[in-house]
């Protein structure tokens, strides 16, 4: 065994994904000398999308962080706005449902790889950033602030000592694993898997390079126990994701083990989508079945030595379209904390966690909640009626009414936790008002007394929150 | 390295603690040949109480399981009934508060070691049980159903292959760790620590061997951020437990690092208790500071090969006095499942988990909830008034009214999950009724209209549950 080299660095970031590269860029802008270590090859040079979502939803929280780092404009150039859901039923009928009753509120489909490339280009252009690819972190000595790497290029191993080390190394974080295994402190940790997994498929562009279905929507084929969604890509294609039980339900991944089974399943449940996915059998075989898990942990930091950030600190399921946005917002919040106490990393990390943890927990819970909502409530008449009322309320009271979805997705100045508490109470109030006829809702849009409904929703929402508070519930 | 011996066994149980020994006894009664492996020495021969609670609260769920195995009578002989809490304020005043408005409902202080010894004696008396002490399980190959042990007595290592292996090896379960590390399946896992830890102290018997304070109560010195409790022992002593922040709050374990600091803290907060704990400084130094954590995981089983049971599957914090009871109830439920599908271990484990998991999760949550309730709500006038009303309602309607505490502690025929859902709704209803004056409660006991209150609580509780249901909440 060769004795390893030790490199001394200032800021060490493990991971050059979306979070790591934005963090590198921002810390460089603040004047730090930054070294970033990434286990994968440089995605600007090779195609390494396999097994990861090809496109993602970018919304206001993400943009706010990108604006901070001066890269929002470049990101917007590769965005495809999605104004609402387009729901496909079994007969091939479609129903549009906007994300907001306000105009100008939409989410964006964006290529993970292209956005990452923009961030890497910007970071690399800074004189004080060094990017290292194909180097795998194997463990971190959190006391010595030393990260151990092995290179995929020449089999070498080396060590890096940082003044501070950030773990932006995603859901499978090696820094987080070091916290768990080193047992230097009481580390609260959870990994929770859903019984569903996912698989990516593709609807290619037509012969002219155009989108075959509306590119202005996030497409969704909800079927209770399973669901298909599709987001548009710039090249005219759609990335389709199938969500299905690993081994539970009438159909499940384990059972889809033959051409006949796969085809029968799609013919039965998603005939219109099947007609648009020519390579379904090949893709089913070649694309991995992914797991859907939520990771939470605390503390995120060890002294002023190390910090977990992004998915490494709080991996979430994709059902709120907030994973990337939450990670970008992490960098924004860290930056704001640096404005107040730069110079003392332990204080920075402690302040950051105190401010950020409840919001990270909340978006993790909201994302799981939306999984059940999309799966079980989509056909529920109460939920449908609530959705209709909320669109009307948002349109009528654009400055005053915000659905839970709007608060989470479009109101970047409200934290996720506040959005969750207020949004849940509002949903509960509305659903119960509809159920017990407190407001007359069985009327066409134009006959509804929106002013009365608005007032009543506000009162009932406040009462739900007050009653929870009196009962000592969070 | 010597080649290890492999012993072939029928039922292998890792852990001869409370759960493992009751499980061994019951499976032996069902006719299985059982081998139990315990890392500690035989507690009937040496004193190994250090670092573990010396006494525990035994209540109806635990008794039901002990009755199943025919050992309830022996257990009752070493029980000390505690009819309620005796709250001590800073001035040394005490206030009694019963656990139930019904007579005959109380919890019991029992020596962990003595109860374990009863179970080991019974198990050992069965011809088909073999107990092995001082053998530490190091890992389990869950596919091969093979457990690896090293002996503390002769440094030997050996392997045991079971037709089935049970992990009754407590909060730090090696079987559970094998699930986590082997990554053979998606293992949802969480360990959550409270910011508080605990330390055990002792109030010795007086010169005549009598209890110095009432032995008919669980004593509690609630002080918001910290708390002292004491449970009686048969020898006239009390085991006292201090709950205190590790490093948070005005006082914390980290700061109690000198005689002066410890004495000052107790003089300020617990002067009457301090007068009864002569060896406080020595005990503070010698007794470890324990961590308080909740462990949840799923699945508990791997095929029909292995099963986690008791604390190994669901370690909980001690604030509901249900840890041992929940573990004993596990054995009872498993036994009931065996009645229905014995012969197919995988079906047994699957059925058992399906039936038991939600209850295990619920008692874990209830125990954490009670930590906050004991810490933060004890001085809250609403909570005090609720307590008074519930005692009166239980007394007036012994067959019909049950507080959350009663459902959890004394109603062994209701699962923990049902007790939690109903109990939370009832608490919320009652607290809000008191807060908003829906019922007149500012009256002496004899002037209250209990019939009206009872009716109203029932209606409001149902409404809380209905509203949650409509909102899609669990």
mmCIF file of N, CA and C in Angstrom, chain A residues 273-344:
data_model
loop_
_atom_site.group_PDB
_atom_site.id
_atom_site.type_symbol
_atom_site.label_atom_id
_atom_site.label_comp_id
_atom_site.label_asym_id
_atom_site.label_seq_id
_atom_site.Cartn_x
_atom_site.Cartn_y
_atom_site.Cartn_z
ATOM 1 N N UNK A 273 -50.607 6.358 -23.691
ATOM 2 C CA UNK A 273 -49.167 6.547 -23.481
ATOM 3 C C UNK A 273 -48.378 5.445 -24.201
ATOM 4 N N UNK A 274 -48.899 4.242 -24.111
ATOM 5 C CA UNK A 274 -48.206 3.111 -24.755
ATOM 6 C C UNK A 274 -47.966 3.385 -26.242
ATOM 7 N N UNK A 275 -48.961 3.992 -26.870
ATOM 8 C CA UNK A 275 -48.855 4.277 -28.304
ATOM 9 C C UNK A 275 -47.728 5.257 -28.616
ATOM 10 N N UNK A 276 -47.284 5.984 -27.575
ATOM 11 C CA UNK A 276 -46.254 7.017 -27.792
ATOM 12 C C UNK A 276 -44.864 6.590 -27.337
ATOM 13 N N UNK A 277 -44.752 5.413 -26.749
ATOM 14 C CA UNK A 277 -43.463 4.960 -26.200
ATOM 15 C C UNK A 277 -42.992 3.754 -27.019
ATOM 16 N N UNK A 278 -42.298 3.995 -28.117
ATOM 17 C CA UNK A 278 -41.987 2.892 -29.029
ATOM 18 C C UNK A 278 -41.008 1.859 -28.447
ATOM 19 N N UNK A 279 -40.077 2.329 -27.592
ATOM 20 C CA UNK A 279 -39.048 1.403 -27.099
ATOM 21 C C UNK A 279 -39.328 0.903 -25.692
ATOM 22 N N UNK A 280 -40.591 0.761 -25.378
ATOM 23 C CA UNK A 280 -40.944 0.480 -23.978
ATOM 24 C C UNK A 280 -40.289 -0.789 -23.430
ATOM 25 N N UNK A 281 -40.231 -1.829 -24.258
ATOM 26 C CA UNK A 281 -39.684 -3.091 -23.744
ATOM 27 C C UNK A 281 -38.193 -2.975 -23.478
ATOM 28 N N UNK A 282 -37.495 -2.373 -24.403
ATOM 29 C CA UNK A 282 -36.055 -2.163 -24.246
ATOM 30 C C UNK A 282 -35.781 -1.281 -23.021
ATOM 31 N N UNK A 283 -36.547 -0.209 -22.897
ATOM 32 C CA UNK A 283 -36.336 0.708 -21.775
ATOM 33 C C UNK A 283 -36.668 0.042 -20.445
ATOM 34 N N UNK A 284 -37.708 -0.760 -20.458
ATOM 35 C CA UNK A 284 -38.067 -1.471 -19.230
ATOM 36 C C UNK A 284 -36.919 -2.348 -18.760
ATOM 37 N N UNK A 285 -36.279 -2.961 -19.741
ATOM 38 C CA UNK A 285 -35.189 -3.867 -19.392
ATOM 39 C C UNK A 285 -33.922 -3.119 -18.983
ATOM 40 N N UNK A 286 -33.603 -2.060 -19.723
ATOM 41 C CA UNK A 286 -32.313 -1.384 -19.515
ATOM 42 C C UNK A 286 -32.312 -0.345 -18.398
ATOM 43 N N UNK A 287 -33.435 0.320 -18.183
ATOM 44 C CA UNK A 287 -33.453 1.380 -17.175
ATOM 45 C C UNK A 287 -33.714 0.766 -15.801
ATOM 46 N N UNK A 288 -32.925 1.165 -14.832
ATOM 47 C CA UNK A 288 -33.070 0.552 -13.511
ATOM 48 C C UNK A 288 -34.400 0.928 -12.850
ATOM 49 N N UNK A 289 -34.873 0.083 -11.960
ATOM 50 C CA UNK A 289 -36.019 0.424 -11.121
ATOM 51 C C UNK A 289 -35.478 1.126 -9.885
ATOM 52 N N UNK A 290 -35.857 2.380 -9.730
ATOM 53 C CA UNK A 290 -35.318 3.161 -8.613
ATOM 54 C C UNK A 290 -36.154 3.031 -7.363
ATOM 55 N N UNK A 291 -35.534 3.242 -6.216
ATOM 56 C CA UNK A 291 -36.253 3.258 -4.939
ATOM 57 C C UNK A 291 -36.634 4.692 -4.613
ATOM 58 N N UNK A 292 -37.701 4.851 -3.847
ATOM 59 C CA UNK A 292 -38.170 6.177 -3.443
ATOM 60 C C UNK A 292 -38.067 6.288 -1.932
ATOM 61 N N UNK A 293 -37.136 7.097 -1.475
ATOM 62 C CA UNK A 293 -36.929 7.169 -0.034
ATOM 63 C C UNK A 293 -36.789 8.589 0.464
ATOM 64 N N UNK A 294 -37.092 8.750 1.744
ATOM 65 C CA UNK A 294 -36.900 10.028 2.430
ATOM 66 C C UNK A 294 -35.798 9.841 3.465
ATOM 67 N N UNK A 295 -34.831 10.727 3.454
ATOM 68 C CA UNK A 295 -33.771 10.697 4.464
ATOM 69 C C UNK A 295 -33.861 11.971 5.293
ATOM 70 N N UNK A 296 -33.865 11.789 6.608
ATOM 71 C CA UNK A 296 -33.752 12.940 7.511
ATOM 72 C C UNK A 296 -32.637 12.635 8.497
ATOM 73 N N UNK A 297 -31.984 13.648 8.982
ATOM 74 C CA UNK A 297 -30.975 13.403 10.015
ATOM 75 C C UNK A 297 -30.702 14.684 10.790
ATOM 76 N N UNK A 298 -30.043 14.535 11.913
ATOM 77 C CA UNK A 298 -29.605 15.678 12.724
ATOM 78 C C UNK A 298 -28.582 15.184 13.747
ATOM 79 N N UNK A 299 -27.575 15.949 14.066
ATOM 80 C CA UNK A 299 -27.256 17.235 13.454
ATOM 81 C C UNK A 299 -26.652 17.069 12.063
ATOM 82 N N UNK A 300 -26.711 18.147 11.300
ATOM 83 C CA UNK A 300 -26.134 18.148 9.959
ATOM 84 C C UNK A 300 -24.634 18.448 9.987
ATOM 85 N N UNK A 301 -24.197 19.027 11.106
ATOM 86 C CA UNK A 301 -22.794 19.480 11.148
ATOM 87 C C UNK A 301 -22.050 18.828 12.295
ATOM 88 N N UNK A 302 -20.747 18.787 12.153
ATOM 89 C CA UNK A 302 -19.910 18.372 13.281
ATOM 90 C C UNK A 302 -18.951 19.522 13.571
ATOM 91 N N UNK A 303 -19.108 20.101 14.756
ATOM 92 C CA UNK A 303 -18.329 21.294 15.126
ATOM 93 C C UNK A 303 -18.360 22.298 13.977
ATOM 94 N N UNK A 304 -17.223 22.959 13.732
ATOM 95 C CA UNK A 304 -17.150 23.837 12.565
ATOM 96 C C UNK A 304 -16.441 23.123 11.436
ATOM 97 N N UNK A 305 -16.433 21.784 11.510
ATOM 98 C CA UNK A 305 -15.613 21.001 10.570
ATOM 99 C C UNK A 305 -16.329 20.614 9.287
ATOM 100 N N UNK A 306 -17.568 20.127 9.453
ATOM 101 C CA UNK A 306 -18.253 19.533 8.299
ATOM 102 C C UNK A 306 -19.728 19.909 8.308
ATOM 103 N N UNK A 307 -20.323 19.956 7.131
ATOM 104 C CA UNK A 307 -21.768 20.218 7.010
ATOM 105 C C UNK A 307 -22.350 19.381 5.882
ATOM 106 N N UNK A 308 -23.489 18.754 6.161
ATOM 107 C CA UNK A 308 -24.274 18.100 5.117
ATOM 108 C C UNK A 308 -25.217 19.120 4.500
ATOM 109 N N UNK A 309 -25.378 19.089 3.181
ATOM 110 C CA UNK A 309 -26.243 20.050 2.512
ATOM 111 C C UNK A 309 -26.932 19.386 1.318
ATOM 112 N N UNK A 310 -28.124 19.873 0.978
ATOM 113 C CA UNK A 310 -28.868 19.278 -0.139
ATOM 114 C C UNK A 310 -29.374 17.890 0.216
ATOM 115 N N UNK A 311 -29.481 17.036 -0.802
ATOM 116 C CA UNK A 311 -29.987 15.683 -0.584
ATOM 117 C C UNK A 311 -29.210 14.918 0.480
ATOM 118 N N UNK A 312 -27.957 15.228 0.650
ATOM 119 C CA UNK A 312 -27.154 14.527 1.664
ATOM 120 C C UNK A 312 -27.757 14.727 3.047
ATOM 121 N N UNK A 313 -28.353 15.897 3.274
ATOM 122 C CA UNK A 313 -28.967 16.210 4.569
ATOM 123 C C UNK A 313 -30.440 15.822 4.616
ATOM 124 N N UNK A 314 -31.103 15.875 3.459
ATOM 125 C CA UNK A 314 -32.563 15.660 3.461
ATOM 126 C C UNK A 314 -33.045 15.206 2.082
ATOM 127 N N UNK A 315 -32.834 13.955 1.773
ATOM 128 C CA UNK A 315 -33.339 13.429 0.498
ATOM 129 C C UNK A 315 -34.850 13.275 0.604
ATOM 130 N N UNK A 316 -35.559 13.635 -0.461
ATOM 131 C CA UNK A 316 -37.020 13.561 -0.419
ATOM 132 C C UNK A 316 -37.549 12.850 -1.661
ATOM 133 N N UNK A 317 -38.780 12.416 -1.588
ATOM 134 C CA UNK A 317 -39.401 11.774 -2.755
ATOM 135 C C UNK A 317 -39.859 12.879 -3.725
ATOM 136 N N UNK A 318 -40.062 12.534 -5.004
ATOM 137 C CA UNK A 318 -40.227 13.582 -6.026
ATOM 138 C C UNK A 318 -41.626 14.157 -6.173
ATOM 139 N N UNK A 319 -42.577 13.804 -5.301
ATOM 140 C CA UNK A 319 -43.977 14.092 -5.588
ATOM 141 C C UNK A 319 -44.424 15.531 -5.374
ATOM 142 N N UNK A 320 -43.515 16.376 -4.880
ATOM 143 C CA UNK A 320 -43.866 17.801 -4.830
ATOM 144 C C UNK A 320 -43.015 18.598 -5.811
ATOM 145 N N UNK A 321 -42.175 17.932 -6.550
ATOM 146 C CA UNK A 321 -41.314 18.642 -7.502
ATOM 147 C C UNK A 321 -40.396 19.648 -6.822
ATOM 148 N N UNK A 322 -39.969 19.331 -5.583
ATOM 149 C CA UNK A 322 -39.211 20.323 -4.820
ATOM 150 C C UNK A 322 -37.794 19.892 -4.455
ATOM 151 N N UNK A 323 -37.362 18.711 -4.845
ATOM 152 C CA UNK A 323 -36.049 18.231 -4.419
ATOM 153 C C UNK A 323 -34.931 19.195 -4.779
ATOM 154 N N UNK A 324 -34.805 19.520 -6.048
ATOM 155 C CA UNK A 324 -33.757 20.442 -6.492
ATOM 156 C C UNK A 324 -33.968 21.828 -5.899
ATOM 157 N N UNK A 325 -35.217 22.272 -5.846
ATOM 158 C CA UNK A 325 -35.503 23.601 -5.308
ATOM 159 C C UNK A 325 -35.085 23.715 -3.845
ATOM 160 N N UNK A 326 -35.338 22.657 -3.082
ATOM 161 C CA UNK A 326 -34.966 22.662 -1.665
ATOM 162 C C UNK A 326 -33.445 22.709 -1.518
ATOM 163 N N UNK A 327 -32.736 21.978 -2.376
ATOM 164 C CA UNK A 327 -31.272 21.970 -2.289
ATOM 165 C C UNK A 327 -30.695 23.333 -2.659
ATOM 166 N N UNK A 328 -31.246 23.942 -3.689
ATOM 167 C CA UNK A 328 -30.790 25.289 -4.060
ATOM 168 C C UNK A 328 -31.091 26.280 -2.939
ATOM 169 N N UNK A 329 -32.275 26.141 -2.349
ATOM 170 C CA UNK A 329 -32.647 27.049 -1.261
ATOM 171 C C UNK A 329 -31.711 26.882 -0.059
ATOM 172 N N UNK A 330 -31.215 25.664 0.146
ATOM 173 C CA UNK A 330 -30.194 25.450 1.192
ATOM 174 C C UNK A 330 -29.032 26.424 1.004
ATOM 175 N N UNK A 331 -28.564 26.515 -0.235
ATOM 176 C CA UNK A 331 -27.396 27.369 -0.508
ATOM 177 C C UNK A 331 -27.747 28.832 -0.252
ATOM 178 N N UNK A 332 -28.977 29.197 -0.610
ATOM 179 C CA UNK A 332 -29.439 30.570 -0.366
ATOM 180 C C UNK A 332 -29.464 30.886 1.128
ATOM 181 N N UNK A 333 -30.022 29.960 1.902
ATOM 182 C CA UNK A 333 -30.120 30.185 3.346
ATOM 183 C C UNK A 333 -28.722 30.223 3.971
ATOM 184 N N UNK A 334 -27.862 29.302 3.543
ATOM 185 C CA UNK A 334 -26.493 29.305 4.068
ATOM 186 C C UNK A 334 -25.822 30.641 3.765
ATOM 187 N N UNK A 335 -26.064 31.152 2.573
ATOM 188 C CA UNK A 335 -25.478 32.425 2.176
ATOM 189 C C UNK A 335 -25.980 33.561 3.060
ATOM 190 N N UNK A 336 -27.274 33.528 3.369
ATOM 191 C CA UNK A 336 -27.836 34.564 4.254
ATOM 192 C C UNK A 336 -27.248 34.453 5.659
ATOM 193 N N UNK A 337 -27.031 33.235 6.109
ATOM 194 C CA UNK A 337 -26.432 33.055 7.432
ATOM 195 C C UNK A 337 -24.991 33.560 7.418
ATOM 196 N N UNK A 338 -24.281 33.312 6.332
ATOM 197 C CA UNK A 338 -22.898 33.809 6.219
ATOM 198 C C UNK A 338 -22.862 35.337 6.313
ATOM 199 N N UNK A 339 -23.898 35.990 5.801
ATOM 200 C CA UNK A 339 -23.947 37.449 5.919
ATOM 201 C C UNK A 339 -23.935 37.898 7.376
ATOM 202 N N UNK A 340 -24.475 37.041 8.256
ATOM 203 C CA UNK A 340 -24.599 37.476 9.656
ATOM 204 C C UNK A 340 -23.459 37.004 10.540
ATOM 205 N N UNK A 341 -22.843 35.871 10.224
ATOM 206 C CA UNK A 341 -21.802 35.392 11.153
ATOM 207 C C UNK A 341 -20.631 34.708 10.463
ATOM 208 N N UNK A 342 -20.260 35.211 9.325
ATOM 209 C CA UNK A 342 -19.103 34.664 8.611
ATOM 210 C C UNK A 342 -17.852 34.746 9.486
ATOM 211 N N UNK A 343 -17.016 33.724 9.386
ATOM 212 C CA UNK A 343 -15.769 33.742 10.151
ATOM 213 C C UNK A 343 -15.741 32.662 11.224
ATOM 214 N N UNK A 344 -16.908 32.235 11.671
ATOM 215 C CA UNK A 344 -16.999 31.185 12.694
ATOM 216 C C UNK A 344 -17.866 30.072 12.120
#
